[in-house]
Amino acid sequence: MLPNTGKLAGCTVFITGASRGIGKAIALKAAKDGANIVIAAKTTQSHPKLPGTIYTAAEEIEAVGGKALPCVVDVRDEQQINNAVEKAVEKFGGIDILVNNASAISLTNTLETPTKRVDLMMSVNTRGTYLTSKACIPFLKKSKIAHILNLSPPLNLNPVWFKQHCAYTIAKYGMSMCVLGMAEEFRGEIAVNALWPRTAIHTAAMDMLGGSGIESQCRKVEILADAAYSIFKKPKSFTGNFVIDENILKEEGIKNFDIYAVTPGHPLLPDFFLDEYPDVVTKTKESHDAVPEPKKPKEPKELKEEKTQPPPKMHTGAVEETFRIVRDSLSDDVVKATQAVYQFELSGEDGGTWFLDLKTKGGYVGHGEPSDRADVVMSMTTDDFVKMFSGKLKPTMAFMSGKLKIKGNMALAIKLEKLMNQMNSRL
C-alpha cells in the first residue's frame, strides 16, 4: 500500500460522512501523517447495520496520531455545515482540504423512486457537496495545499447509466459537475478533483445493497484512501481531473492490487459509470436502435388466471431439472428478501427464454417471458446456466470472462448470486 510521507502533518482535512466507510478510511490515512481531521457527519449513535459514530471515528483518528474534531453535520442543513466550518477554523486555524464524501443511494427506476428518496439524494449528493464547498472555499483559498475532492464518477452520458436509476445518476453527476465548474472557477487557487473506484468497494452500505457474501467481489476502502492521499500530495495545478483509483496508484508504482482485495484472486465486481466492461454495458447505439415494442398490459383477472394455472410444459433436460429444483426451493421468505423478476436468454440445447419471478407470492418459474417486465436479463449458454446454479461456475467469473451478459439492475443481479449459494447443496 502507499506509504505515508508525513506531508499532511498539521493540515486540516474537512471530511463529510467520515464516521465510517470510505470517509473514515481517508481520514485515518491523513491522520497517520499527523493531520487534523474534521469529522462532519450526522451519526452520533451506533446503528445495528451501520456501525460507527463521529465519536468512535474520532477515537480511531487520534489513536493513529491525528487530531480529531467530531461535528454533527447533516449536509442538507446549511447552518450545520457553517457551524462545523466555524468550529474547524477556530480550533485548527483554517481548512486545507475538503473531501465531499457524504452520499445517498437508491438504485431504483423512475416510477419506483419515491419523491422523498429523490429529494434525499439530490439534497445530500449534489446540494450538500455544493454548499459544503461554498462554506470551505474562503478558507481553502488561504491554504498552500488547497484541495477539494469529491467522491463522484466521471461524467459519462451513455444512457445505460441513467435508464435503471435516473435519480441516483443525476444526483451523483451533480457532484461531478461541481468538479467541472469549480476547478475552472478557482483554477490556480484550489485544486478540485473527483475520485471514483474501478471496482465495488466493501462498506456497510455495500453489504446492505448486495447482501452477505458480496465482500469477496470487492476491494477494501484502503484503495480509495491511498488514491485520495496521492491526490492531496499533488500541486494546485492538478485540477479538474476525474481520477480512477487504480489508475493513479499505478502511476505511484503500485503493481500488486491483490493487497486491496477482500478476497485476493477472486473476480471483482466493476463499479457503475465506467464503460470498460462491455458485457454489462448496453452500447449507446443499441439502446437507441433496439427499443422493443411495449407489451399490452394484462387485465388483473387475466393475470391472476395465468398465475394460478400450472406453468407451461418445459423442455426436457438439465435446464428443466435445474428450474424444478429452484422452484422447490422457493418460499415467501425468499420472495420477500429478493423482490425481483429475472429473465434468462439461454442458447444451445434446451435453450430459449426462461424466467424466475421472485415478486409474486411464493415465487414462480417458467418457460417464456415473464408476465411482468424483468428487472434483470441474463444471457448465457444452457451449459453455463446449469453450472452457475449448481455452484460449478461463479456468476462473477462468468460475467468477467464474457460467458454471462447482464442487462438491468446490478444490485438485483447480486441478490440472485446470494440465492444461488443457498441452493448449491441441492443442485
Coordinates of C-alpha atoms in Angstrom, one line a residue, residues 14-308:
F14 CA -12.7 18.5 6.5
I15 CA -14.5 15.2 5.5
T16 CA -18.2 14.8 5.2
G17 CA -19.6 11.3 6.0
A18 CA -16.4 10.4 7.9
S19 CA -17.9 8.3 10.6
R20 CA -17.5 5.1 8.6
G21 CA -16.5 3.5 5.3
I22 CA -14.6 5.4 2.7
G23 CA -14.7 8.8 4.5
K24 CA -13.2 7.3 7.6
A25 CA -10.5 5.4 5.7
I26 CA -9.4 8.7 4.0
A27 CA -9.4 10.3 7.5
L28 CA -7.2 7.6 9.0
K29 CA -4.7 7.8 6.1
A30 CA -4.3 11.5 6.6
A31 CA -4.3 11.2 10.4
K32 CA -1.2 8.9 10.2
D33 CA 0.7 11.9 8.9
G34 CA -0.5 13.9 11.9
A35 CA -3.3 15.8 10.1
N36 CA -6.2 17.5 11.9
I37 CA -9.5 15.8 10.8
V38 CA -12.9 17.4 11.0
I39 CA -15.4 14.6 11.1
A40 CA -18.5 16.2 9.6
A41 CA -21.2 13.5 9.8
K42 CA -24.6 13.0 11.4
T43 CA -24.2 9.7 13.2
T44 CA -24.0 10.2 16.9
Q45 CA -25.4 6.8 18.0
S46 CA -24.4 3.5 16.5
H47 CA -26.8 1.8 14.1
P48 CA -27.1 -2.1 14.2
K49 CA -26.4 -2.4 10.4
L50 CA -24.2 0.7 10.1
P51 CA -21.6 0.7 12.9
G52 CA -19.5 3.7 13.8
T53 CA -20.2 7.3 15.0
I54 CA -18.4 10.6 14.8
Y55 CA -17.1 9.9 18.3
T56 CA -15.7 6.4 17.6
A57 CA -14.2 7.7 14.4
A58 CA -12.5 10.5 16.5
E59 CA -11.0 7.9 18.8
E60 CA -9.6 5.9 15.9
I61 CA -8.1 9.0 14.3
E62 CA -6.4 10.1 17.5
A63 CA -5.1 6.6 18.1
V64 CA -3.1 6.7 14.8
G65 CA -1.6 10.2 15.5
G66 CA -4.1 12.7 14.2
K67 CA -6.2 15.3 15.9
A68 CA -10.0 15.0 15.6
L69 CA -12.9 17.4 15.8
P70 CA -16.2 15.5 15.6
C71 CA -19.1 17.7 14.4
V72 CA -22.7 16.8 14.0
V73 CA -23.4 17.7 10.3
D74 CA -26.3 16.8 8.1
V75 CA -25.1 18.2 4.8
R76 CA -28.7 19.0 3.9
D77 CA -28.6 21.7 6.7
E78 CA -26.6 24.8 5.7
Q79 CA -26.4 26.1 9.2
Q80 CA -24.9 22.8 10.5
I81 CA -22.3 23.0 7.7
N82 CA -21.4 26.6 8.5
N83 CA -21.2 25.8 12.2
A84 CA -18.8 23.0 11.6
V85 CA -16.6 25.1 9.3
E86 CA -16.5 27.8 12.0
K87 CA -15.5 25.3 14.7
A88 CA -12.8 23.9 12.5
V89 CA -11.3 27.3 11.8
E90 CA -11.5 28.2 15.4
K91 CA -9.8 25.0 16.6
F92 CA -7.2 24.4 13.9
G93 CA -6.8 27.9 12.3
G94 CA -8.0 27.1 8.8
I95 CA -9.0 24.4 6.3
D96 CA -6.6 22.9 3.8
I97 CA -8.5 20.0 2.2
L98 CA -12.2 19.3 1.8
V99 CA -13.5 15.8 1.0
N100 CA -17.1 15.7 -0.2
N101 CA -17.8 12.0 0.6
A102 CA -21.4 12.1 2.1
S103 CA -23.8 10.4 -0.3
A104 CA -27.2 8.8 -0.5
I105 CA -28.1 5.9 -2.9
S106 CA -31.2 4.3 -4.3
L107 CA -30.8 2.1 -7.3
T108 CA -34.5 2.3 -8.3
N109 CA -36.1 3.3 -11.6
T110 CA -38.2 6.5 -12.1
L111 CA -41.6 5.1 -11.2
E112 CA -40.3 3.2 -8.2
T113 CA -38.3 6.1 -6.6
P114 CA -40.5 7.9 -4.0
T115 CA -40.2 11.7 -4.1
K116 CA -38.8 11.6 -0.5
R117 CA -35.9 9.5 -1.8
V118 CA -35.3 11.7 -4.8
D119 CA -35.1 14.7 -2.5
L120 CA -32.7 12.9 -0.2
M121 CA -30.3 12.0 -3.0
M122 CA -30.4 15.5 -4.6
S123 CA -30.0 17.2 -1.2
V124 CA -27.2 15.1 0.1
N125 CA -25.2 14.4 -3.0
T126 CA -25.5 17.5 -5.2
R127 CA -26.7 20.3 -2.9
G128 CA -24.7 19.1 0.1
T129 CA -21.5 19.0 -2.0
Y130 CA -22.2 22.4 -3.4
L131 CA -23.0 24.0 0.0
T132 CA -20.1 22.4 1.9
S133 CA -17.7 23.5 -0.9
K134 CA -19.1 27.0 -0.8
A135 CA -18.6 27.2 3.0
C136 CA -15.0 26.0 2.9
I137 CA -13.7 27.8 -0.2
P138 CA -12.9 31.2 1.6
F139 CA -10.6 29.3 3.9
L140 CA -9.2 26.9 1.2
K141 CA -8.1 30.0 -0.8
K142 CA -5.8 30.9 2.1
S143 CA -4.1 27.4 2.2
K144 CA -0.9 26.4 0.4
I145 CA -2.4 22.9 -0.2
A146 CA -6.0 23.8 -1.1
H147 CA -7.7 20.7 -2.4
I148 CA -11.4 19.8 -2.9
L149 CA -12.0 16.1 -3.6
N150 CA -15.5 14.8 -4.5
L151 CA -16.2 11.1 -4.3
S152 CA -18.1 11.1 -7.6
P153 CA -17.8 9.4 -11.1
P154 CA -16.5 10.6 -14.4
L155 CA -19.3 12.3 -16.4
N156 CA -20.4 9.6 -18.8
L157 CA -23.5 10.3 -20.9
N158 CA -24.1 6.7 -22.0
P159 CA -27.8 6.2 -21.4
V160 CA -27.3 2.8 -19.8
W161 CA -26.2 4.6 -16.7
F162 CA -29.4 6.6 -16.5
K163 CA -32.1 4.2 -17.5
Q164 CA -32.2 2.0 -14.4
H165 CA -31.6 4.6 -11.7
C166 CA -32.0 8.0 -13.2
A167 CA -32.4 9.9 -10.0
Y168 CA -29.2 8.5 -8.4
T169 CA -27.2 9.1 -11.5
I170 CA -28.4 12.7 -11.7
A171 CA -27.5 13.2 -8.0
K172 CA -24.0 11.7 -8.4
Y173 CA -23.3 13.6 -11.6
G174 CA -24.3 16.8 -9.8
M175 CA -21.2 16.2 -7.6
S176 CA -19.1 15.7 -10.7
M177 CA -20.4 18.8 -12.3
C178 CA -19.3 20.7 -9.2
V179 CA -15.8 19.5 -10.0
L180 CA -16.1 20.6 -13.6
G181 CA -17.3 24.1 -12.7
M182 CA -15.3 24.8 -9.6
A183 CA -12.0 23.5 -11.0
E184 CA -12.2 26.2 -13.7
E185 CA -13.7 28.9 -11.4
F186 CA -10.9 28.5 -8.8
R187 CA -8.0 27.5 -11.1
G188 CA -4.7 28.5 -9.6
E189 CA -6.2 28.9 -6.2
I190 CA -7.8 25.5 -5.3
A191 CA -7.4 22.1 -6.9
V192 CA -10.8 20.5 -7.4
N193 CA -10.9 16.8 -8.5
A194 CA -13.2 13.7 -8.4
L195 CA -12.2 10.2 -7.3
W196 CA -14.1 7.0 -8.2
P197 CA -13.3 3.3 -7.8
R198 CA -12.8 1.0 -10.7
T199 CA -14.4 -1.8 -8.7
A200 CA -17.0 -2.2 -6.0
I201 CA -15.7 -1.2 -2.5
H202 CA -16.6 -3.2 0.6
T203 CA -18.5 -0.9 3.0
A204 CA -21.5 -1.4 5.3
A205 CA -23.6 0.3 2.6
M206 CA -22.5 -2.3 0.0
D207 CA -23.4 -5.1 2.4
M208 CA -26.9 -3.7 2.6
L209 CA -27.2 -3.3 -1.2
G210 CA -25.7 -6.6 -2.2
G211 CA -26.2 -8.8 0.9
S212 CA -23.8 -11.1 2.7
G213 CA -21.1 -12.7 0.5
I214 CA -20.7 -9.6 -1.6
E215 CA -17.5 -8.7 0.1
S216 CA -15.5 -11.3 -1.8
Q217 CA -16.2 -9.4 -5.0
C218 CA -15.0 -6.1 -3.6
R219 CA -11.8 -4.2 -2.7
K220 CA -11.1 -2.7 0.7
V221 CA -11.7 1.0 1.4
E222 CA -7.9 1.5 1.8
I223 CA -7.5 1.7 -2.0
L224 CA -9.6 4.9 -2.1
A225 CA -7.7 6.2 0.9
D226 CA -4.4 5.7 -0.8
A227 CA -5.7 7.2 -4.1
A228 CA -7.0 10.3 -2.2
Y229 CA -3.7 10.7 -0.4
S230 CA -1.9 10.6 -3.7
I231 CA -4.1 13.4 -5.0
F232 CA -3.6 15.5 -1.9
K233 CA 0.2 15.4 -2.5
K234 CA -0.2 16.9 -5.9
P235 CA 0.1 20.7 -6.5
K236 CA -2.9 23.0 -7.1
S237 CA -2.2 22.8 -10.8
F238 CA -3.6 19.2 -10.7
T239 CA -7.2 20.2 -11.1
G240 CA -10.4 19.3 -13.0
N241 CA -9.5 15.6 -13.1
F242 CA -11.9 12.6 -12.8
V243 CA -9.5 10.2 -11.2
I244 CA -10.0 6.4 -11.1
D245 CA -8.3 4.9 -8.0
E246 CA -6.4 2.1 -9.8
N247 CA -5.0 4.4 -12.5
I248 CA -3.5 6.9 -10.1
L249 CA -2.0 4.2 -7.9
K250 CA -0.4 2.6 -11.0
E251 CA 1.3 5.9 -11.6
E252 CA 2.5 5.7 -8.0
G253 CA 4.2 2.4 -8.8
I254 CA 1.6 0.1 -7.2
K255 CA 1.6 -3.2 -9.2
N256 CA 0.1 -5.7 -6.9
F257 CA -3.6 -4.8 -6.4
D258 CA -4.4 -8.0 -4.6
I259 CA -3.3 -6.2 -1.4
Y260 CA -6.5 -4.2 -1.7
A261 CA -8.8 -7.2 -2.4
V262 CA -11.0 -8.5 0.4
T263 CA -10.5 -12.0 -1.1
P264 CA -7.3 -11.9 -3.2
G265 CA -7.6 -13.6 -6.6
H266 CA -11.4 -13.5 -6.6
P267 CA -13.1 -11.8 -9.6
L268 CA -14.2 -8.2 -8.8
L269 CA -17.5 -6.5 -9.4
P270 CA -17.0 -3.5 -11.7
D271 CA -18.4 -0.2 -10.4
F272 CA -21.0 1.9 -12.1
F273 CA -20.5 4.6 -14.7
L274 CA -17.4 3.0 -16.3
D275 CA -17.8 1.7 -19.9
E276 CA -14.9 -0.8 -19.6
Y277 CA -17.0 -3.9 -19.3
P278 CA -18.9 -4.4 -22.5
D279 CA -20.9 -7.4 -21.2
V280 CA -22.7 -5.3 -18.7
V281 CA -23.0 -2.1 -20.7
T282 CA -25.6 -1.9 -23.4
K283 CA -23.9 0.1 -26.2
T284 CA -25.4 3.6 -26.7
K285 CA -26.4 2.7 -30.3
E286 CA -28.3 -0.4 -29.1
S287 CA -30.2 1.5 -26.5
H288 CA -31.5 3.8 -29.2
D289 CA -32.0 1.4 -32.1
A290 CA -33.4 -1.6 -30.4
V291 CA -36.3 -0.3 -28.4
P292 CA -38.8 -3.1 -28.0
E293 CA -42.5 -2.5 -28.6
P294 CA -44.2 -2.1 -25.3
K295 CA -46.4 -5.0 -24.2
K296 CA -50.1 -4.6 -23.9
P297 CA -50.8 -4.5 -20.2
K298 CA -52.8 -7.5 -19.0
E299 CA -56.1 -7.1 -17.1
P300 CA -55.8 -8.1 -13.5
K301 CA -58.2 -11.0 -14.0
E302 CA -56.2 -12.3 -16.9
L303 CA -53.0 -12.0 -15.0
K304 CA -54.5 -13.8 -11.9
E305 CA -55.8 -16.7 -14.0
E306 CA -52.4 -17.1 -15.7
K307 CA -50.5 -17.3 -12.4
T308 CA -52.9 -19.8 -10.8

